[in-house]
């Protein structure tokens, strides 16, 4: 209807009634994420003795450490990566908005290793496939799924689980929230325009709720002990004796 209202102005009254229809309610399940042990197992799965293994480690590490969407990851340009003092990468997110993210030392080390074996390819994208063409969304999903299955041998909690690239983004957000306890910093890191979008991570982090519980002083209540009346005790004794005789 938002599309039609600009094409058919004569139907604005009917379109307004359609807009007034409330959105259907639906279950809002908690977002699934990975623990640090599971992330470590996945990142350790690639064979670093091969070019593809070095690429896969760097790709998955950057996706997790930067909490990137798949489109942001495969769209990273080599020229937007800085590995000098204070390593950083410039990301173009939704709405063509750019954000500059500093890199962890281990992430920068994996990216340097990839650049050393990447070679002179013709495309500007940082990550390429075996044909030296830009890596696609489907290509990264295949890479992640392959290494998740390999990591499941050392990490049993990954067995029979389907891990999507977006779960790496969620995992970074949760870990960052637990470390900073600042939802605004998480929103800036993820590139969320509205902090209400980031608040979903507050619902899934039990440590935030635990701090709230510990901060509240519970009311002091009068304590007592239940005393059974004589009639109740007599009835219980009578039932017990009846069951013993039967």
Tab-separated table of C-alpha atoms in Angstrom:
chain	number	residue	atom	x	y	z
A	1	UNK	CA	0.000	0.000	0.000
A	2	UNK	CA	2.899	2.353	0.612
A	3	UNK	CA	3.879	1.771	-2.996
A	4	UNK	CA	0.342	2.182	-4.326
A	5	UNK	CA	-0.373	5.444	-2.511
A	6	UNK	CA	2.226	7.219	-4.653
A	7	UNK	CA	0.826	5.716	-7.865
A	8	UNK	CA	-2.933	5.948	-7.246
A	9	UNK	CA	-3.706	9.138	-5.268
A	10	UNK	CA	-7.428	8.637	-5.838
A	11	UNK	CA	-7.321	5.555	-3.570
A	12	UNK	CA	-5.737	7.333	-0.581
A	13	UNK	CA	-8.846	6.931	1.560
A	14	UNK	CA	-8.950	3.174	1.082
A	15	UNK	CA	-5.167	2.919	1.475
A	16	UNK	CA	-5.451	4.792	4.771
A	17	UNK	CA	-7.929	2.205	6.041
A	18	UNK	CA	-5.515	-0.568	5.045
A	19	UNK	CA	-2.691	1.174	6.915
A	20	UNK	CA	-4.913	1.312	9.995
A	21	UNK	CA	-5.163	-2.481	10.182
A	22	UNK	CA	-3.033	-3.551	13.176
A	23	UNK	CA	-0.091	-5.837	12.537
A	24	UNK	CA	-0.791	-9.466	13.342
A	25	UNK	CA	0.813	-10.561	16.571
A	26	UNK	CA	3.371	-13.334	16.405
A	27	UNK	CA	5.726	-15.169	18.730
A	28	UNK	CA	9.014	-13.356	19.300
A	29	UNK	CA	11.519	-16.039	20.122
A	30	UNK	CA	14.915	-15.362	21.616
A	31	UNK	CA	17.726	-14.960	19.110
A	32	UNK	CA	20.046	-17.940	18.931
A	33	UNK	CA	23.740	-17.229	19.333
A	34	UNK	CA	27.041	-18.998	19.895
A	35	UNK	CA	29.191	-19.157	22.982
A	36	UNK	CA	32.812	-18.053	22.822
A	37	UNK	CA	33.904	-21.705	22.986
A	38	UNK	CA	31.751	-22.537	19.958
A	39	UNK	CA	33.062	-19.525	18.025
A	40	UNK	CA	36.625	-20.528	18.845
A	41	UNK	CA	36.011	-24.062	17.606
A	42	UNK	CA	34.623	-22.786	14.285
A	43	UNK	CA	37.497	-20.347	13.734
A	44	UNK	CA	40.038	-23.071	14.476
A	45	UNK	CA	38.489	-25.477	11.944
A	46	UNK	CA	40.117	-24.190	8.687
A	47	UNK	CA	43.408	-25.671	7.535
A	48	UNK	CA	45.839	-22.735	7.654
A	49	UNK	CA	48.330	-24.613	5.475
A	50	UNK	CA	46.130	-23.910	2.426
A	51	UNK	CA	45.136	-20.667	0.695
A	52	UNK	CA	41.447	-21.410	1.070
A	53	UNK	CA	41.904	-22.181	4.753
A	54	UNK	CA	43.631	-18.856	5.379
A	55	UNK	CA	40.829	-17.090	3.510
A	56	UNK	CA	38.097	-18.936	5.392
A	57	UNK	CA	39.628	-18.119	8.789
A	58	UNK	CA	39.966	-14.429	7.885
A	59	UNK	CA	36.444	-14.268	6.449
A	60	UNK	CA	34.712	-15.874	9.413
A	61	UNK	CA	36.858	-13.991	11.917
A	62	UNK	CA	36.018	-10.618	10.369
A	63	UNK	CA	32.329	-11.531	10.167
A	64	UNK	CA	32.272	-12.364	13.875
A	65	UNK	CA	34.568	-9.635	15.205
A	66	UNK	CA	32.838	-6.922	13.174
A	67	UNK	CA	29.314	-8.293	13.710
A	68	UNK	CA	28.826	-7.907	9.972
A	69	UNK	CA	25.854	-8.759	7.840
A	70	UNK	CA	26.716	-11.105	4.971
A	71	UNK	CA	26.175	-8.336	2.427
A	72	UNK	CA	28.584	-6.104	4.358
A	73	UNK	CA	31.182	-8.873	4.583
A	74	UNK	CA	31.287	-9.836	0.907
A	75	UNK	CA	31.190	-6.143	-0.039
A	76	UNK	CA	34.321	-5.152	1.895
A	77	UNK	CA	36.869	-3.611	-0.479
A	78	UNK	CA	40.592	-4.083	-0.102
A	79	UNK	CA	41.107	-0.326	-0.181
A	80	UNK	CA	38.801	0.075	2.825
A	81	UNK	CA	41.001	-2.121	5.003
A	82	UNK	CA	43.770	-0.495	7.038
A	83	UNK	CA	46.241	-2.718	8.869
A	84	UNK	CA	48.606	-0.013	10.047
A	85	UNK	CA	48.704	1.245	13.637
A	86	UNK	CA	45.142	1.074	14.900
A	87	UNK	CA	43.901	-1.424	12.289
A	88	UNK	CA	40.388	-0.659	11.046
A	89	UNK	CA	37.933	-1.434	8.280
A	90	UNK	CA	35.269	0.763	6.710
A	91	UNK	CA	31.906	-0.941	6.285
A	92	UNK	CA	29.019	0.182	4.096
A	93	UNK	CA	25.822	-0.949	5.749
A	94	UNK	CA	22.094	-0.538	5.193
A	95	UNK	CA	20.974	2.730	3.689
A	96	UNK	CA	24.492	3.197	2.245
A	97	UNK	CA	25.653	4.341	5.678
A	98	UNK	CA	29.334	3.847	6.391
A	99	UNK	CA	30.920	3.032	9.731
A	100	UNK	CA	34.572	2.527	10.634
A	101	UNK	CA	35.352	-0.359	12.986
A	102	UNK	CA	38.676	-0.953	14.761
A	103	UNK	CA	40.089	-4.457	14.477
A	104	UNK	CA	41.108	-6.852	17.195
A	105	UNK	CA	44.778	-7.824	17.046
A	106	UNK	CA	43.976	-11.460	16.229
A	107	UNK	CA	41.555	-10.380	13.507
A	108	UNK	CA	44.151	-8.070	11.976
A	109	UNK	CA	46.684	-10.918	12.065
A	110	UNK	CA	44.328	-13.215	10.140
A	111	UNK	CA	43.603	-10.474	7.599
A	112	UNK	CA	47.327	-9.878	7.036
A	113	UNK	CA	47.800	-13.603	6.491
A	114	UNK	CA	45.046	-13.583	3.859
A	115	UNK	CA	46.462	-10.543	2.051
A	116	UNK	CA	49.857	-12.250	1.884
A	117	UNK	CA	48.391	-15.185	-0.099
A	118	UNK	CA	45.529	-13.394	-1.870
A	119	UNK	CA	47.727	-12.425	-4.788
A	120	UNK	CA	47.054	-9.902	-7.531
A	121	UNK	CA	43.399	-10.370	-8.422
A	122	UNK	CA	41.437	-8.048	-10.672
A	123	UNK	CA	38.419	-7.472	-8.437
A	124	UNK	CA	38.421	-4.837	-5.673
A	125	UNK	CA	36.602	-7.017	-3.137
A	126	UNK	CA	38.718	-8.270	-0.249
A	127	UNK	CA	37.449	-11.853	-0.274
A	128	UNK	CA	37.405	-13.927	-3.460
A	129	UNK	CA	36.517	-17.499	-4.348
A	130	UNK	CA	38.672	-20.179	-5.965
A	131	UNK	CA	38.213	-18.503	-9.374
A	132	UNK	CA	39.386	-15.157	-7.946
A	133	UNK	CA	35.893	-13.755	-8.348
A	134	UNK	CA	34.132	-11.855	-5.547
A	135	UNK	CA	32.805	-14.160	-2.847
A	136	UNK	CA	29.013	-14.372	-2.842
A	137	UNK	CA	26.543	-14.714	-0.001
A	138	UNK	CA	25.953	-18.335	-0.925
A	139	UNK	CA	29.697	-18.914	-1.066
A	140	UNK	CA	30.225	-17.676	2.470
A	141	UNK	CA	27.261	-19.698	3.739
A	142	UNK	CA	28.870	-22.793	2.222
A	143	UNK	CA	32.235	-21.966	3.833
A	144	UNK	CA	30.654	-21.442	7.254
A	145	UNK	CA	28.567	-24.616	7.073
A	146	UNK	CA	31.616	-26.663	6.067
A	147	UNK	CA	33.685	-25.504	9.021
A	148	UNK	CA	30.792	-25.783	11.477
A	149	UNK	CA	30.493	-29.468	10.596
A	150	UNK	CA	34.252	-29.884	11.036
A	151	UNK	CA	34.216	-28.004	14.357
A	152	UNK	CA	31.401	-30.217	15.665
A	153	UNK	CA	33.889	-33.070	16.070
A	154	UNK	CA	35.743	-31.099	18.759
A	155	UNK	CA	32.729	-29.170	20.067
A	156	UNK	CA	29.729	-31.486	20.658
A	157	UNK	CA	27.302	-28.587	21.200
A	158	UNK	CA	27.585	-27.762	17.480
A	159	UNK	CA	26.379	-31.168	16.359
A	160	UNK	CA	23.080	-31.273	14.474
A	161	UNK	CA	22.882	-27.471	14.524
A	162	UNK	CA	22.369	-25.196	11.550
A	163	UNK	CA	24.520	-22.097	12.059
A	164	UNK	CA	23.693	-19.120	9.864
A	165	UNK	CA	26.104	-16.236	9.175
A	166	UNK	CA	23.775	-13.916	11.063
A	167	UNK	CA	24.348	-15.969	14.221
A	168	UNK	CA	27.982	-14.827	14.154
A	169	UNK	CA	26.667	-11.245	14.202
A	170	UNK	CA	24.303	-12.027	17.069
A	171	UNK	CA	27.085	-13.765	18.989
A	172	UNK	CA	29.376	-10.747	18.761
A	173	UNK	CA	26.546	-8.471	19.914
A	174	UNK	CA	25.801	-10.616	22.972
A	175	UNK	CA	29.468	-10.942	23.947
A	176	UNK	CA	29.977	-7.194	23.530
A	177	UNK	CA	26.898	-6.419	25.627
A	178	UNK	CA	28.149	-8.703	28.399
A	179	UNK	CA	31.543	-6.975	28.311
A	180	UNK	CA	30.385	-3.336	28.140
A	181	UNK	CA	26.861	-3.423	29.645
A	182	UNK	CA	26.140	-0.517	27.284
A	183	UNK	CA	23.423	-1.092	24.688
A	184	UNK	CA	24.356	2.147	22.912
A	185	UNK	CA	27.868	0.926	22.137
A	186	UNK	CA	26.446	-2.317	20.775
A	187	UNK	CA	24.039	-0.368	18.551
A	188	UNK	CA	26.910	1.730	17.160
A	189	UNK	CA	29.009	-1.390	16.496
A	190	UNK	CA	26.164	-3.142	14.682
A	191	UNK	CA	25.223	-0.057	12.690
A	192	UNK	CA	21.645	0.110	14.009
A	193	UNK	CA	19.915	3.393	13.234
A	194	UNK	CA	17.378	2.835	16.032
A	195	UNK	CA	18.524	1.600	19.433
A	196	UNK	CA	15.168	-0.162	19.843
A	197	UNK	CA	16.403	-2.687	17.280
A	198	UNK	CA	19.353	-3.504	19.536
A	199	UNK	CA	17.218	-3.958	22.650
A	200	UNK	CA	16.394	-7.497	21.522
A	201	UNK	CA	19.797	-8.532	22.928
A	202	UNK	CA	18.761	-7.353	26.388
A	203	UNK	CA	16.016	-9.990	26.419
A	204	UNK	CA	18.428	-12.813	25.629
A	205	UNK	CA	21.214	-11.903	28.082
A	206	UNK	CA	20.446	-13.371	31.533
A	207	UNK	CA	23.320	-11.486	33.169
A	208	UNK	CA	21.551	-8.178	32.574
A	209	UNK	CA	18.440	-9.458	34.349
A	210	UNK	CA	20.539	-10.941	37.162
A	211	UNK	CA	22.111	-7.561	37.852
A	212	UNK	CA	18.655	-6.021	38.024
A	213	UNK	CA	17.518	-8.676	40.502
A	214	UNK	CA	20.590	-8.189	42.697
A	215	UNK	CA	20.157	-4.401	42.664
A	216	UNK	CA	16.625	-4.557	44.067
A	217	UNK	CA	16.144	-4.819	47.836
A	218	UNK	CA	13.314	-7.324	48.356
A	219	UNK	CA	10.598	-6.499	50.911
A	220	UNK	CA	11.061	-7.973	54.367
A	221	UNK	CA	8.225	-10.394	54.989
A	222	UNK	CA	6.978	-11.884	58.228
A	223	UNK	CA	7.845	-15.573	58.468
A	224	UNK	CA	5.775	-18.284	60.086
A	225	UNK	CA	5.308	-22.021	60.298
A	226	UNK	CA	2.277	-23.976	59.213
A	227	UNK	CA	0.506	-25.797	62.058
A	228	UNK	CA	-1.957	-28.464	61.071
A	229	UNK	CA	-5.199	-28.488	63.029
A	230	UNK	CA	-5.989	-31.547	65.162
A	231	UNK	CA	-8.783	-32.638	62.820
A	232	UNK	CA	-6.392	-32.732	59.855
A	233	UNK	CA	-3.789	-34.750	61.770
A	234	UNK	CA	-6.445	-37.218	62.941
A	235	UNK	CA	-7.696	-37.625	59.387
A	236	UNK	CA	-4.168	-38.294	58.072
A	237	UNK	CA	-3.502	-40.855	60.807
A	238	UNK	CA	-6.791	-42.594	60.078
A	239	UNK	CA	-5.968	-42.803	56.341
A	240	UNK	CA	-2.509	-44.179	57.127
A	241	UNK	CA	-3.850	-46.900	59.393
A	242	UNK	CA	-6.472	-47.850	56.813
A	243	UNK	CA	-3.863	-48.267	54.091
A	244	UNK	CA	-1.674	-50.406	56.360
A	245	UNK	CA	-4.491	-52.869	57.099
A	246	UNK	CA	-5.402	-53.229	53.424
